[in-house]
CSV table of C-alpha atoms in Angstrom, one decimal:
chain,number,residue,atom,x,y,z
A,17,ALA,CA,-4.2,-16.7,2.4
A,18,GLN,CA,-3.5,-15.4,6.0
A,19,SER,CA,-6.5,-15.4,8.0
A,20,VAL,CA,-8.0,-15.2,11.6
A,21,SER,CA,-10.8,-17.7,12.9
A,22,GLN,CA,-12.8,-16.7,16.2
A,23,HIS,CA,-15.3,-19.4,16.2
A,24,ASN,CA,-17.9,-17.6,18.8
A,25,HIS,CA,-19.8,-15.3,17.1
A,26,HIS,CA,-22.0,-14.3,20.0
A,27,VAL,CA,-21.3,-15.3,23.7
A,28,ILE,CA,-24.0,-14.8,26.4
A,29,LEU,CA,-22.7,-15.4,30.1
A,30,SER,CA,-23.6,-14.6,33.8
A,31,GLU,CA,-21.7,-12.5,36.6
A,32,ALA,CA,-19.0,-14.6,37.7
A,33,ALA,CA,-19.1,-16.8,35.2
A,34,SER,CA,-15.9,-17.6,33.6
A,35,LEU,CA,-14.5,-16.6,29.6
A,36,GLU,CA,-13.1,-18.3,27.1
A,37,LEU,CA,-12.7,-17.1,23.3
A,38,GLY,CA,-10.9,-19.3,20.9
A,39,CYS,CA,-9.0,-17.4,18.2
A,40,ASN,CA,-7.1,-19.4,15.5
A,41,TYR,CA,-4.9,-18.1,12.3
A,42,SER,CA,-4.3,-19.7,9.3
A,43,TYR,CA,-0.5,-20.7,9.1
A,44,GLY,CA,2.5,-20.4,11.2
A,45,GLY,CA,5.8,-18.6,10.4
A,46,THR,CA,6.5,-15.5,13.0
A,47,VAL,CA,3.6,-14.1,14.3
A,48,ASN,CA,2.5,-11.2,16.9
A,49,LEU,CA,-0.8,-11.3,18.7
A,50,PHE,CA,-3.4,-9.4,19.9
A,51,TRP,CA,-6.6,-8.8,21.2
A,52,TYR,CA,-8.4,-5.8,20.9
A,53,VAL,CA,-11.9,-4.9,22.9
A,54,GLN,CA,-14.4,-2.7,21.7
A,55,TYR,CA,-17.0,-1.3,24.0
A,56,PRO,CA,-20.1,0.1,22.9
A,57,GLY,CA,-20.0,3.3,21.5
A,58,GLN,CA,-16.1,3.7,22.0
A,59,HIS,CA,-13.6,3.1,20.3
A,60,LEU,CA,-10.7,-0.6,19.6
A,61,GLN,CA,-8.7,-0.7,22.9
A,62,LEU,CA,-5.7,-2.8,23.3
A,63,LEU,CA,-6.2,-5.7,25.9
A,64,LEU,CA,-3.0,-7.6,25.1
A,65,LYS,CA,-0.2,-8.5,22.7
A,66,TYR,CA,2.0,-11.2,22.6
A,67,PHE,CA,5.1,-10.7,20.9
A,68,SER,CA,7.5,-13.2,22.2
A,69,GLY,CA,8.9,-15.0,25.3
A,70,ASP,CA,5.8,-16.2,27.5
A,71,PRO,CA,3.1,-18.1,25.9
A,72,LEU,CA,0.7,-17.1,28.3
A,73,VAL,CA,0.4,-13.3,28.3
A,74,LYS,CA,-1.5,-11.1,31.1
A,75,GLY,CA,-3.4,-8.1,30.1
A,76,ILE,CA,-5.7,-5.3,31.0
A,77,LYS,CA,-8.8,-5.7,33.2
A,78,GLY,CA,-7.9,-9.3,34.7
A,79,PHE,CA,-7.6,-11.1,30.9
A,80,GLU,CA,-5.1,-13.4,30.1
A,81,ALA,CA,-4.3,-15.1,26.8
A,82,GLU,CA,-2.5,-18.4,25.7
A,83,PHE,CA,-0.2,-18.7,22.5
A,84,ILE,CA,-0.6,-22.2,21.6
A,85,LYS,CA,1.9,-22.4,18.4
A,86,SER,CA,1.3,-26.0,17.7
A,87,LYS,CA,-2.8,-25.4,17.6
A,88,PHE,CA,-2.1,-21.6,15.9
A,89,SER,CA,-4.2,-20.4,18.6
A,90,PHE,CA,-4.2,-17.7,20.9
A,91,ASN,CA,-7.7,-17.8,23.0
A,92,LEU,CA,-8.5,-15.1,25.5
A,93,ARG,CA,-9.5,-16.1,29.2
A,94,LYS,CA,-11.2,-14.4,32.4
A,95,PRO,CA,-11.5,-16.3,35.2
A,96,SER,CA,-14.9,-14.4,36.3
A,97,VAL,CA,-16.3,-12.0,33.9
A,98,GLN,CA,-18.2,-8.4,35.1
A,99,TRP,CA,-20.7,-6.7,33.4
A,100,SER,CA,-18.7,-4.6,32.2
A,101,ASP,CA,-17.0,-6.7,30.2
A,102,THR,CA,-19.9,-6.5,27.8
A,103,ALA,CA,-18.3,-5.5,24.1
A,104,GLU,CA,-17.3,-7.1,21.0
A,105,TYR,CA,-13.9,-8.6,21.3
A,106,PHE,CA,-11.4,-9.2,18.5
A,107,CYS,CA,-8.1,-11.3,18.0
A,108,ALA,CA,-6.1,-10.1,15.4
A,109,VAL,CA,-2.5,-11.2,13.5
A,110,THR,CA,0.3,-9.9,11.8
A,111,TRP,CA,2.8,-11.7,10.4
A,112,MET,CA,6.6,-11.1,10.3
A,113,ASP,CA,6.6,-11.9,6.6
A,114,SER,CA,3.8,-9.8,5.5
A,115,SER,CA,4.9,-6.4,6.0
A,116,TYR,CA,3.1,-5.9,9.6
A,117,LYS,CA,-0.4,-6.1,8.2
A,118,LEU,CA,-2.7,-6.7,10.9
A,119,ILE,CA,-5.6,-9.2,10.0
A,120,PHE,CA,-8.8,-9.2,12.3
A,121,GLY,CA,-11.2,-12.0,13.3
A,122,SER,CA,-14.8,-11.5,12.5
A,123,GLY,CA,-15.6,-10.6,16.3
A,124,THR,CA,-16.8,-12.2,19.4
A,125,ARG,CA,-19.9,-10.1,21.0
A,126,LEU,CA,-20.0,-10.9,24.5
A,127,LEU,CA,-22.8,-9.9,26.4
A,128,VAL,CA,-22.6,-10.3,30.4
A,129,ARG,CA,-26.1,-10.4,32.3
A,130,PRO,CA,-26.0,-9.4,36.1
B,5,SER,CA,1.0,5.9,22.6
B,6,ALA,CA,-0.4,8.3,20.2
B,7,VAL,CA,-3.6,10.5,19.8
B,8,ILE,CA,-5.6,10.0,16.9
B,9,SER,CA,-8.4,12.6,15.8
B,10,GLN,CA,-10.7,11.6,12.9
B,11,LYS,CA,-13.4,14.1,11.0
B,12,PRO,CA,-15.5,13.8,10.2
B,13,SER,CA,-17.0,11.4,13.2
B,14,ARG,CA,-19.9,10.8,11.0
B,15,ASP,CA,-21.8,11.6,8.0
B,16,ILE,CA,-24.8,11.1,6.2
B,17,CYS,CA,-24.1,11.2,2.2
B,18,GLN,CA,-26.2,11.0,-1.3
B,19,ARG,CA,-24.9,8.2,-3.6
B,20,GLY,CA,-22.4,9.3,-6.1
B,21,THR,CA,-21.0,12.1,-4.1
B,22,SER,CA,-17.7,11.8,-2.3
B,23,LEU,CA,-16.2,12.2,1.2
B,24,THR,CA,-12.9,13.4,2.4
B,25,ILE,CA,-12.1,12.2,5.9
B,26,GLN,CA,-8.9,13.5,7.6
B,27,CYS,CA,-7.0,11.8,10.4
B,28,GLN,CA,-4.5,13.8,12.7
B,29,VAL,CA,-2.0,12.2,15.0
B,30,ASP,CA,-0.7,14.0,17.8
B,31,SER,CA,3.0,12.5,17.0
B,32,GLN,CA,4.9,11.3,13.6
B,33,VAL,CA,4.5,8.1,12.4
B,34,THR,CA,5.8,6.3,9.9
B,35,MET,CA,3.1,4.0,9.2
B,36,MET,CA,-0.5,5.0,8.9
B,37,PHE,CA,-3.5,2.3,7.9
B,38,TRP,CA,-6.9,2.9,6.9
B,39,TYR,CA,-9.8,0.2,7.8
B,40,ARG,CA,-13.3,-0.3,7.2
B,41,GLN,CA,-15.7,-2.0,9.3
B,42,GLN,CA,-19.0,-2.7,7.5
B,43,PRO,CA,-21.9,-3.2,9.8
B,44,GLY,CA,-22.1,-6.3,12.1
B,45,GLN,CA,-18.4,-7.1,10.8
B,46,SER,CA,-15.0,-7.1,11.8
B,47,LEU,CA,-12.0,-5.0,10.4
B,48,THR,CA,-10.7,-4.6,6.6
B,49,LEU,CA,-7.8,-3.2,6.1
B,50,ILE,CA,-7.9,-0.9,3.0
B,51,ALA,CA,-4.7,0.0,2.6
B,52,THR,CA,-1.5,1.2,3.9
B,53,ALA,CA,-0.2,4.8,4.0
B,54,ASN,CA,3.1,5.5,4.2
B,55,GLN,CA,4.8,9.6,3.8
B,56,GLY,CA,6.6,10.3,0.2
B,57,SER,CA,4.9,7.5,-1.2
B,58,GLU,CA,2.2,6.3,-2.6
B,59,ALA,CA,-0.3,4.2,-0.7
B,60,THR,CA,-0.4,0.2,-1.2
B,61,TYR,CA,-4.0,-1.2,-0.8
B,62,GLU,CA,-5.1,-4.3,-0.8
B,63,SER,CA,-6.9,-6.9,-2.4
B,64,GLY,CA,-10.4,-5.4,-3.2
B,65,PHE,CA,-9.5,-2.3,-2.7
B,66,VAL,CA,-8.4,0.7,-5.7
B,67,ILE,CA,-7.0,3.7,-5.6
B,68,ASP,CA,-9.6,5.3,-7.8
B,69,LYS,CA,-12.4,4.3,-5.2
B,70,PHE,CA,-10.4,5.4,-2.1
B,71,PRO,CA,-7.6,7.9,-2.8
B,72,ILE,CA,-5.3,8.4,-0.2
B,73,SER,CA,-2.7,11.2,0.6
B,74,ARG,CA,-0.3,11.1,3.0
B,75,PRO,CA,1.5,14.9,3.1
B,76,ASN,CA,3.3,14.0,6.1
B,77,LEU,CA,3.8,12.4,9.1
B,78,THR,CA,1.4,13.7,11.3
B,79,PHE,CA,-1.8,13.9,8.9
B,80,SER,CA,-3.7,11.2,6.3
B,81,THR,CA,-6.8,12.1,4.3
B,82,LEU,CA,-9.0,8.9,2.9
B,83,THR,CA,-11.8,9.9,0.4
B,84,VAL,CA,-14.6,7.3,-0.2
B,85,SER,CA,-15.5,8.3,-4.2
B,86,ASN,CA,-18.8,8.0,-5.9
B,87,MET,CA,-20.1,6.4,-2.9
B,88,SER,CA,-23.1,3.6,-3.2
B,89,PRO,CA,-25.2,2.6,-0.1
B,90,GLU,CA,-22.4,-0.5,0.0
B,91,ASP,CA,-20.0,1.9,1.4
B,92,SER,CA,-22.1,2.6,4.5
B,93,SER,CA,-19.6,1.6,6.8
B,94,ILE,CA,-17.1,2.9,10.0
B,95,TYR,CA,-13.9,3.9,8.6
B,96,LEU,CA,-11.0,4.3,11.2
B,97,CYS,CA,-7.5,5.5,10.8
B,98,SER,CA,-4.5,3.8,12.8
B,99,VAL,CA,-1.1,4.1,13.4
B,100,ASP,CA,1.8,2.0,14.2
B,101,ASN,CA,3.7,3.6,17.2
B,102,GLY,CA,5.0,0.6,19.0
B,103,GLU,CA,1.3,-1.0,18.9
B,104,LEU,CA,-1.7,-0.4,16.8
B,105,PHE,CA,-3.4,2.7,17.7
B,106,PHE,CA,-6.9,3.7,16.4
B,107,GLY,CA,-9.0,6.5,16.0
B,108,GLU,CA,-12.6,6.4,17.2
B,109,GLY,CA,-13.8,6.2,13.5
B,110,SER,CA,-15.8,8.1,11.1
B,111,ARG,CA,-19.4,6.4,10.8
B,112,LEU,CA,-20.6,7.0,7.0
B,113,THR,CA,-23.8,6.5,6.0
B,114,VAL,CA,-24.6,6.7,1.8
B,115,LEU,CA,-28.5,6.9,0.8
């Protein structure tokens, strides 16, 4: 079955530290990849997405993600986090052979200490 | 983009009752989706609602428990029937308008 794994459930960082959140999906085929963020008390917002082309994708607020097809991965990175990045981050994937259903990972709670 | 309004934003319900959640979109969209986010967990797709056809339910979700209406291209409802405390969750409407947009969710607490 199709699945999305986020191995880091909770991450605590100090401001200015670098961030990398892992995301792996279950098998190959053509995929669209997304990272969503949910700030405390707010609704989900799209950070970035990958459909095709350059596997290094840049999103809002200084975030980027790299699609590595051979590893079925789409890790999220930010070189220097801020206190305002405290949120929950969700990786999500659609498979082209699956009616474009969006499958979410379990989420990673990031706490950035000032 | 798409702006999605959900009602109610939150409610406290008694066991055994039913509640209908409304989702209004500011533009016409073909595909609408209903998700559930249980406390401390990720989002799980309940069903896909296309206008003019029956909703398509995911494994573990059935129409009798979560009936869905999709009367037009800007509106949908999800009913949570015969609620139990296990149904306490945030229910989110989303639409595919080039990318997936989410409403702010409806937080249900079942006592």
